[in-house]
């Protein structure tokens, strides 16, 4: 019986020694690895954040530069009377082509001092990659009825062409001179006016 107890004591001591050795080894390996991996993960996260910030900043600057270039071109065309704003075909062709060359611009609008409006609007696919429809919108303000006759001519993309679709007419309450973007531009005629 004595032999059996001492044998059990030796086994317990050996088990404790092995467990202690394994635990110590695990601690020696695990804790430095944990600290190093946390530093590495933090470093990777910081690198990814810096890359995202840099790419986003460049994209925002590029988009603003494109908007500025579009505005400059539009001003030059209007100031040099290269198109007649009162000619719907010239207006439509210019705005349509201008919008197609600027994939990040969704809507080009022009408000007339008499309350009328002209614009070309892009509708993209669900991923926002390809223009599916270009809407040419004319709003003719009638001061007597205080209403606008809105005429929308959609052009559906078919392959590389845009084919005219049936015209949509609507009478609505819309006066271009009362829109925030028109009022802001009117207040600051020599500056770019930004509104929501």
Coordinates of N, CA and C in Angstrom, one line a residue:
X1 N 0.8 -1.2 0.0 CA 0.0 0.0 0.0 C 0.9 1.3 0.0
X2 N 2.0 1.2 0.7 CA 2.9 2.3 0.8 C 3.5 2.5 -0.6
X3 N 3.8 1.4 -1.2 CA 4.4 1.5 -2.5 C 3.4 2.2 -3.5
X4 N 2.2 1.8 -3.4 CA 1.2 2.3 -4.3 C 1.0 3.8 -4.1
X5 N 1.0 4.3 -2.8 CA 0.9 5.7 -2.5 C 2.1 6.5 -3.1
X6 N 3.2 6.0 -2.9 CA 4.4 6.7 -3.4 C 4.4 6.7 -4.9
X7 N 3.9 5.6 -5.5 CA 3.8 5.6 -6.9 C 2.8 6.6 -7.4
X8 N 1.7 6.8 -6.7 CA 0.7 7.8 -7.1 C 1.2 9.2 -6.9
X9 N 2.0 9.4 -5.8 CA 2.6 10.7 -5.5 C 3.6 11.1 -6.6
X10 N 4.4 10.1 -7.1 CA 5.4 10.3 -8.1 C 4.6 10.7 -9.4
X11 N 3.5 9.9 -9.7 CA 2.7 10.2 -10.9 C 2.2 11.6 -10.9
X12 N 1.6 12.0 -9.7 CA 1.0 13.3 -9.6 C 2.1 14.4 -9.8
X13 N 3.2 14.1 -9.2 CA 4.3 15.1 -9.3 C 4.8 15.2 -10.7
X14 N 4.9 14.1 -11.4 CA 5.3 14.1 -12.8 C 4.2 14.8 -13.7
X15 N 3.0 14.5 -13.4 CA 1.9 15.2 -14.2 C 2.0 16.7 -13.9
X16 N 2.1 17.1 -12.7 CA 2.2 18.5 -12.3 C 3.5 19.2 -13.0
X17 N 4.6 18.5 -13.0 CA 5.8 19.0 -13.6 C 5.6 19.1 -15.1
X18 N 5.0 18.1 -15.8 CA 4.8 18.2 -17.2 C 3.8 19.3 -17.5
X19 N 2.7 19.4 -16.8 CA 1.7 20.5 -17.0 C 2.4 21.9 -16.8
X20 N 3.2 22.0 -15.8 CA 3.9 23.2 -15.5 C 4.8 23.6 -16.6
X21 N 5.5 22.6 -17.1 CA 6.5 22.8 -18.2 C 5.7 23.2 -19.5
X22 N 4.6 22.5 -19.8 CA 3.8 22.8 -21.0 C 3.2 24.2 -20.8
X23 N 2.7 24.6 -19.7 CA 2.1 25.9 -19.4 C 3.1 27.0 -19.6
X24 N 4.3 26.8 -19.0 CA 5.4 27.8 -19.1 C 5.8 28.0 -20.5
X25 N 6.0 26.9 -21.2 CA 6.4 26.9 -22.7 C 5.3 27.7 -23.5
X26 N 4.0 27.3 -23.2 CA 2.9 28.0 -23.9 C 2.9 29.5 -23.6
X27 N 3.1 29.8 -22.4 CA 3.1 31.3 -22.0 C 4.3 32.0 -22.7
X28 N 5.5 31.3 -22.7 CA 6.7 31.9 -23.3 C 6.5 32.2 -24.8
X29 N 5.8 31.2 -25.4 CA 5.5 31.3 -26.9 C 4.3 32.2 -27.2
X30 N 3.2 32.1 -26.4 CA 2.0 32.7 -26.7 C 2.0 34.2 -26.5
X31 N 2.5 34.7 -25.3 CA 2.4 36.1 -25.0 C 3.2 37.0 -26.0
X32 N 4.4 36.6 -26.3 CA 5.1 37.4 -27.3 C 4.5 37.4 -28.7
X33 N 3.9 36.2 -29.0 CA 3.2 36.1 -30.3 C 2.0 37.0 -30.3
X34 N 1.2 37.0 -29.2 CA 0.0 37.8 -29.0 C 0.4 39.3 -29.2
X35 N 1.4 39.7 -28.5 CA 1.8 41.2 -28.6 C 2.3 41.5 -30.1
X36 N 3.1 40.6 -30.7 CA 3.5 40.8 -32.0 C 2.4 40.8 -33.0
X37 N 1.4 39.9 -32.9 CA 0.3 39.8 -33.8 C -0.6 41.1 -33.7
X38 N -0.8 41.5 -32.4 CA -1.6 42.7 -32.2 C -0.9 43.9 -32.9
X39 N 0.4 44.0 -32.8 CA 1.1 45.1 -33.4 C 1.0 45.0 -34.9
X40 N 1.1 43.8 -35.4 CA 1.0 43.6 -36.9 C -0.4 43.9 -37.4
X41 N -1.4 43.5 -36.7 CA -2.8 43.8 -37.1 C -3.0 45.3 -37.0
X42 N -2.6 45.9 -36.0 CA -2.8 47.4 -35.9 C -2.0 48.1 -37.0
X43 N -0.8 47.6 -37.4 CA -0.1 48.2 -38.5 C -0.8 48.0 -39.8
X44 N -1.3 46.8 -40.0 CA -2.1 46.5 -41.3 C -3.3 47.4 -41.3
X45 N -4.1 47.5 -40.2 CA -5.3 48.3 -40.2 C -4.9 49.8 -40.5
X46 N -3.8 50.3 -39.9 CA -3.4 51.7 -40.2 C -3.0 51.8 -41.6
X47 N -2.3 50.9 -42.2 CA -1.9 50.9 -43.6 C -3.2 50.9 -44.5
X48 N -4.1 50.1 -44.2 CA -5.3 50.0 -45.0 C -6.1 51.3 -44.9
X49 N -6.2 51.9 -43.7 CA -6.9 53.1 -43.5 C -6.2 54.3 -44.3
X50 N -4.9 54.3 -44.3 CA -4.2 55.3 -45.0 C -4.4 55.2 -46.5
X51 N -4.4 54.0 -47.0 CA -4.6 53.7 -48.4 C -6.0 54.1 -48.8
X52 N -7.0 53.7 -48.0 CA -8.3 54.1 -48.4 C -8.5 55.6 -48.4
X53 N -7.9 56.3 -47.4 CA -8.0 57.7 -47.3 C -7.4 58.4 -48.5
X54 N -6.2 57.9 -48.8 CA -5.5 58.5 -50.0 C -6.2 58.3 -51.3
X55 N -6.7 57.1 -51.5 CA -7.5 56.8 -52.8 C -8.7 57.6 -52.8
X56 N -9.5 57.7 -51.7 CA -10.7 58.5 -51.6 C -10.4 59.9 -51.8
X57 N -9.4 60.5 -51.2 CA -9.0 61.9 -51.4 C -8.7 62.2 -52.9
X58 N -8.0 61.3 -53.5 CA -7.6 61.5 -54.9 C -8.9 61.5 -55.8
X59 N -9.8 60.5 -55.5 CA -11.1 60.4 -56.2 C -11.9 61.6 -56.1
X60 N -12.0 62.1 -54.8 CA -12.8 63.3 -54.6 C -12.2 64.5 -55.3
X61 N -10.9 64.7 -55.3 CA -10.3 65.8 -56.0 C -10.5 65.7 -57.5
X62 N -10.4 64.4 -58.0 CA -10.6 64.2 -59.4 C -12.0 64.6 -59.8
X63 N -13.0 64.2 -59.0 CA -14.4 64.5 -59.3 C -14.7 66.0 -59.3
X64 N -14.1 66.7 -58.3 CA -14.3 68.1 -58.2 C -13.6 68.8 -59.4
X65 N -12.5 68.3 -59.8 CA -11.8 68.9 -61.0 C -12.6 68.7 -62.2
X66 N -13.3 67.5 -62.3 CA -14.1 67.2 -63.5 C -15.3 68.1 -63.5
X67 N -15.9 68.3 -62.3 CA -17.1 69.3 -62.2 C -16.6 70.7 -62.6
X68 N -15.5 71.1 -62.1 CA -15.0 72.4 -62.4 C -14.7 72.6 -63.9
X69 N -14.1 71.5 -64.5 CA -13.9 71.6 -66.0 C -15.2 71.6 -66.8
X70 N -16.2 70.9 -66.3 CA -17.5 70.9 -67.0 C -18.1 72.3 -66.9
X71 N -18.0 72.9 -65.7 CA -18.6 74.2 -65.5 C -17.8 75.3 -66.4
X72 N -16.5 75.2 -66.4 CA -15.7 76.1 -67.2 C -16.1 76.0 -68.7
X73 N -16.2 74.7 -69.2 CA -16.5 74.5 -70.6 C -17.9 75.1 -70.9
X74 N -18.9 74.8 -70.0 CA -20.2 75.3 -70.2 C -20.3 76.8 -70.2
X75 N -19.5 77.5 -69.3 CA -19.5 78.9 -69.3 C -18.9 79.4 -70.6
X76 N -17.8 78.8 -71.1 CA -17.2 79.3 -72.4 C -18.1 79.1 -73.5
X77 N -18.8 78.0 -73.6 CA -19.8 77.7 -74.7 C -20.9 78.8 -74.6
X78 N -21.4 79.1 -73.5 CA -22.5 80.0 -73.4 C -22.0 81.5 -73.6
X79 N -20.9 81.8 -73.0 CA -20.4 83.2 -73.2 C -19.9 83.5 -74.6
X80 N -19.4 82.5 -75.3 CA -19.0 82.7 -76.7 C -20.1 82.4 -77.7
X81 N -21.3 82.1 -77.1 CA -22.5 81.8 -77.9 C -22.3 80.8 -79.0
X82 N -21.6 79.7 -78.6 CA -21.3 78.6 -79.5 C -22.5 77.8 -79.7
X83 N -23.5 77.8 -78.8 CA -24.8 77.2 -79.0 C -25.8 78.2 -78.6
X84 N -27.0 78.1 -79.2 CA -28.1 79.0 -78.9 C -28.9 78.3 -77.8
X85 N -29.0 78.9 -76.6 CA -29.7 78.3 -75.5 C -31.2 78.3 -75.8
X86 N -31.7 79.1 -76.7 CA -33.1 79.1 -77.1 C -33.4 78.0 -78.1
X87 N -32.4 77.4 -78.7 CA -32.6 76.3 -79.7 C -32.5 75.0 -78.9
X88 N -33.7 74.3 -78.8 CA -33.8 73.1 -78.0 C -32.8 72.0 -78.6
X89 N -32.7 71.9 -79.9 CA -31.8 70.8 -80.4 C -30.4 71.0 -80.1
X90 N -29.9 72.3 -80.2 CA -28.5 72.6 -79.9 C -28.3 72.4 -78.4
X91 N -29.2 72.8 -77.6 CA -29.1 72.7 -76.1 C -29.0 71.2 -75.7
X92 N -30.0 70.4 -76.3 CA -30.0 69.0 -75.9 C -28.8 68.3 -76.3
X93 N -28.3 68.5 -77.6 CA -27.1 67.8 -78.0 C -25.9 68.2 -77.2
X94 N -25.7 69.5 -76.8 CA -24.6 69.9 -76.0 C -24.6 69.2 -74.6
X95 N -25.8 69.4 -73.9 CA -25.9 68.8 -72.6 C -25.8 67.3 -72.6
X96 N -26.4 66.7 -73.6 CA -26.4 65.2 -73.7 C -24.9 64.7 -73.8
X97 N -24.2 65.3 -74.7 CA -22.8 64.9 -75.0 C -21.9 65.2 -73.7
X98 N -22.2 66.3 -73.1 CA -21.4 66.7 -72.0 C -21.6 65.7 -70.8
X99 N -22.8 65.3 -70.6 CA -23.1 64.4 -69.5 C -22.5 63.0 -69.8
X100 N -22.5 62.6 -71.1 CA -21.9 61.3 -71.4 C -20.4 61.3 -71.2
X101 N -19.8 62.4 -71.3 CA -18.3 62.5 -71.1 C -17.9 62.6 -69.6
X102 N -18.9 62.8 -68.8 CA -18.6 62.9 -67.3 C -19.4 61.9 -66.6
X103 N -18.9 60.7 -66.5 CA -19.6 59.5 -65.9 C -20.0 59.7 -64.4
X104 N -19.4 60.6 -63.7 CA -19.7 60.8 -62.3 C -20.7 61.9 -62.0
X105 N -21.1 62.6 -63.1 CA -22.1 63.6 -63.0 C -23.5 63.0 -63.4
X106 N -24.5 63.2 -62.5 CA -25.8 62.6 -62.8 C -26.8 63.5 -63.4
X107 N -26.6 64.8 -63.3 CA -27.7 65.7 -63.8 C -27.0 67.0 -64.1
X108 N -27.3 67.5 -65.3 CA -26.9 68.9 -65.7 C -28.2 69.7 -65.9
X109 N -28.3 70.9 -65.2 CA -29.5 71.6 -65.2 C -29.2 73.1 -65.6
X110 N -30.2 73.7 -66.2 CA -30.1 75.1 -66.6 C -31.4 75.7 -66.3
X111 N -31.4 76.8 -65.5 CA -32.7 77.5 -65.1 C -32.7 78.8 -65.9
X112 N -33.8 79.1 -66.5 CA -34.0 80.4 -67.2 C -34.7 81.4 -66.2
X113 N -34.4 82.6 -66.4 CA -34.9 83.7 -65.6 C -36.4 83.8 -65.6
X114 N -37.1 83.3 -66.6 CA -38.5 83.3 -66.7 C -39.2 82.1 -65.9
X115 N -38.4 81.3 -65.2 CA -38.9 80.2 -64.5 C -38.9 78.9 -65.2
X116 N -38.5 78.9 -66.4 CA -38.4 77.6 -67.2 C -37.1 76.9 -66.8
X117 N -37.0 75.7 -67.3 CA -35.9 74.8 -66.9 C -35.5 73.9 -68.0
X118 N -34.2 73.6 -68.1 CA -33.8 72.5 -69.1 C -32.7 71.7 -68.3
X119 N -32.8 70.4 -68.5 CA -31.8 69.5 -67.9 C -31.7 68.2 -68.6
X120 N -30.5 67.5 -68.4 CA -30.3 66.2 -68.9 C -29.9 65.4 -67.7
X121 N -30.6 64.2 -67.5 CA -30.4 63.4 -66.3 C -30.0 62.0 -66.7
X122 N -29.0 61.4 -66.0 CA -28.5 60.1 -66.2 C -29.2 59.1 -65.2
X123 N -29.6 58.0 -65.7 CA -30.0 56.9 -64.9 C -29.1 55.7 -65.1
X124 N -28.5 55.2 -64.1 CA -27.5 54.1 -64.2 C -28.1 52.8 -63.8
X125 N -27.4 51.7 -64.1 CA -27.8 50.4 -63.7 C -27.6 50.2 -62.2
X126 N -28.0 49.1 -61.7 CA -28.0 48.9 -60.2 C -26.6 49.0 -59.6
X127 N -25.6 48.6 -60.3 CA -24.2 48.7 -59.8 C -23.7 50.2 -60.0
X128 N -24.4 51.0 -60.8 CA -24.0 52.4 -61.0 C -22.8 52.4 -62.0
X129 N -22.7 51.4 -62.9 CA -21.6 51.3 -63.8 C -21.9 51.8 -65.2
X130 N -23.1 51.5 -65.7 CA -23.5 51.8 -67.1 C -24.7 52.7 -67.1
X131 N -24.7 53.7 -68.0 CA -25.8 54.6 -68.2 C -26.9 53.8 -69.0
X132 N -28.1 53.7 -68.4 CA -29.1 52.9 -69.1 C -30.1 53.9 -69.8
X133 N -30.3 55.0 -69.2 CA -31.3 56.0 -69.7 C -30.8 57.4 -69.6
X134 N -31.0 58.2 -70.6 CA -30.7 59.7 -70.4 C -32.0 60.4 -70.6
X135 N -32.4 61.1 -69.6 CA -33.7 61.9 -69.7 C -33.4 63.3 -70.1
X136 N -34.0 63.8 -71.1 CA -33.9 65.2 -71.5 C -35.2 65.8 -71.0
X137 N -35.1 66.8 -70.1 CA -36.2 67.4 -69.4 C -36.4 68.9 -69.7
X138 N -37.5 69.3 -70.2 CA -37.9 70.7 -70.4 C -39.1 71.0 -69.6
X139 N -38.9 72.0 -68.8 CA -40.0 72.5 -68.0 C -40.3 74.0 -68.5
X140 N -41.5 74.2 -68.9 CA -41.9 75.5 -69.5 C -42.9 76.1 -68.4
X141 N -42.4 77.2 -67.8 CA -43.2 77.9 -66.8 C -44.3 78.8 -67.4
X142 N -45.5 78.7 -66.9 CA -46.6 79.5 -67.3 C -46.9 80.4 -66.2
X143 N -46.6 81.7 -66.3 CA -46.9 82.7 -65.2 C -48.4 82.8 -64.9
X144 N -49.2 82.6 -65.9 CA -50.7 82.8 -65.6 C -51.2 81.7 -64.7
X145 N -50.9 80.4 -65.1 CA -51.4 79.3 -64.3 C -50.5 79.0 -63.1
X146 N -49.3 79.6 -63.1 CA -48.2 79.3 -62.1 C -47.9 77.8 -62.0
X147 N -47.9 77.2 -63.2 CA -47.6 75.8 -63.3 C -46.6 75.6 -64.4
X148 N -46.0 74.4 -64.4 CA -45.0 74.1 -65.3 C -45.4 72.9 -66.2
X149 N -45.2 73.0 -67.5 CA -45.5 71.9 -68.4 C -44.1 71.1 -68.5
X150 N -44.1 70.0 -67.8 CA -42.8 69.2 -67.8 C -42.9 68.2 -68.9
X151 N -41.9 68.3 -69.9 CA -41.8 67.3 -71.0 C -40.5 66.6 -70.8
X152 N -40.6 65.2 -70.6 CA -39.4 64.4 -70.5 C -39.3 63.5 -71.7
X153 N -38.2 63.5 -72.3 CA -37.9 62.6 -73.4 C -36.8 61.6 -73.0
X154 N -37.2 60.4 -72.7 CA -36.2 59.4 -72.3 C -35.5 58.8 -73.5
X155 N -34.2 58.6 -73.4 CA -33.4 57.9 -74.4 C -32.8 56.6 -73.7
X156 N -33.3 55.5 -74.2 CA -32.9 54.2 -73.7 C -31.6 53.7 -74.4
X157 N -30.6 53.2 -73.6 CA -29.4 52.7 -74.2 C -29.7 51.3 -74.8
X158 N -29.3 51.1 -76.0 CA -29.4 49.9 -76.7 C -28.1 49.7 -77.4
X159 N -27.3 48.8 -76.8 CA -25.9 48.6 -77.3 C -25.1 49.9 -77.0
X160 N -24.6 50.5 -78.0 CA -23.8 51.7 -77.8 C -24.6 53.0 -78.2
X161 N -25.9 52.8 -78.6 CA -26.7 53.9 -79.0 C -27.8 54.2 -77.9
X162 N -28.3 55.4 -78.0 CA -29.4 55.8 -77.2 C -30.6 56.0 -78.1
X163 N -31.7 55.3 -77.9 CA -32.9 55.4 -78.8 C -34.0 56.1 -78.1
X164 N -34.6 57.1 -78.8 CA -35.6 57.9 -78.2 C -36.8 57.0 -77.8
X165 N -37.4 57.3 -76.6 CA -38.6 56.6 -76.2 C -39.7 57.5 -76.2
X166 N -40.9 57.0 -75.9 CA -42.1 57.9 -75.9 C -42.0 59.1 -74.8
X167 N -42.4 60.2 -75.2 CA -42.3 61.4 -74.4 C -43.3 61.3 -73.3
X168 N -42.9 61.8 -72.1 CA -43.8 61.8 -70.9 C -44.1 63.3 -70.6
X169 N -45.4 63.6 -70.4 CA -45.8 65.0 -70.1 C -46.4 65.0 -68.7
X170 N -46.2 66.1 -68.0 CA -46.7 66.3 -66.6 C -46.9 67.7 -66.3
X171 N -48.0 68.1 -65.7 CA -48.1 69.5 -65.2 C -47.8 69.5 -63.7
X172 N -46.9 70.4 -63.3 CA -46.4 70.4 -62.0 C -46.1 71.8 -61.4
X173 N -46.0 71.9 -60.1 CA -45.6 73.2 -59.5 C -44.1 73.2 -59.5
X174 N -43.5 73.9 -60.4 CA -42.0 74.0 -60.5 C -41.6 75.3 -61.2
X175 N -40.9 76.1 -60.4 CA -40.4 77.3 -61.0 C -38.9 77.3 -60.8
X176 N -38.1 77.3 -61.8 CA -36.6 77.2 -61.7 C -36.1 78.3 -60.8
X177 N -36.6 79.5 -60.9 CA -36.1 80.6 -60.1 C -36.3 80.5 -58.6
X178 N -37.2 79.5 -58.2 CA -37.4 79.3 -56.8 C -36.6 78.1 -56.2
X179 N -35.8 77.5 -57.0 CA -35.1 76.4 -56.6 C -33.8 76.8 -55.8
X180 N -33.4 76.1 -54.8 CA -32.2 76.6 -54.0 C -31.0 76.8 -54.9
X181 N -30.7 75.9 -55.8 CA -29.5 76.0 -56.7 C -29.6 77.3 -57.5
X182 N -30.8 77.6 -58.0 CA -30.9 78.9 -58.8 C -30.7 80.1 -57.9
X183 N -31.3 80.1 -56.8 CA -31.2 81.3 -55.9 C -29.7 81.5 -55.4
X184 N -29.1 80.4 -55.1 CA -27.7 80.5 -54.7 C -26.8 81.0 -55.8
X185 N -27.0 80.5 -57.0 CA -26.2 81.0 -58.2 C -26.5 82.4 -58.5
X186 N -27.7 82.8 -58.3 CA -28.1 84.2 -58.5 C -27.5 85.2 -57.5
X187 N -27.3 84.7 -56.3 CA -26.7 85.5 -55.2 C -25.2 85.7 -55.5
X188 N -24.6 84.7 -56.0 CA -23.1 84.7 -56.2 C -22.8 84.3 -57.7
X189 N -23.1 85.3 -58.6 CA -22.9 85.0 -60.0 C -21.5 84.6 -60.5
X190 N -20.5 85.1 -59.8 CA -19.1 84.8 -60.2 C -18.5 83.6 -59.5
X191 N -19.3 82.9 -58.7 CA -18.8 81.8 -58.0 C -19.6 80.5 -58.2
X192 N -18.9 79.4 -57.9 CA -19.7 78.1 -58.0 C -20.6 78.0 -56.8
X193 N -21.8 77.8 -57.0 CA -22.8 77.7 -55.9 C -23.1 76.2 -55.6
X194 N -22.9 75.8 -54.4 CA -23.1 74.4 -54.0 C -24.4 74.4 -53.1
X195 N -25.3 73.5 -53.4 CA -26.5 73.3 -52.6 C -26.7 71.8 -52.5
X196 N -27.6 71.4 -51.5 CA -28.0 70.0 -51.4 C -28.8 69.6 -52.6

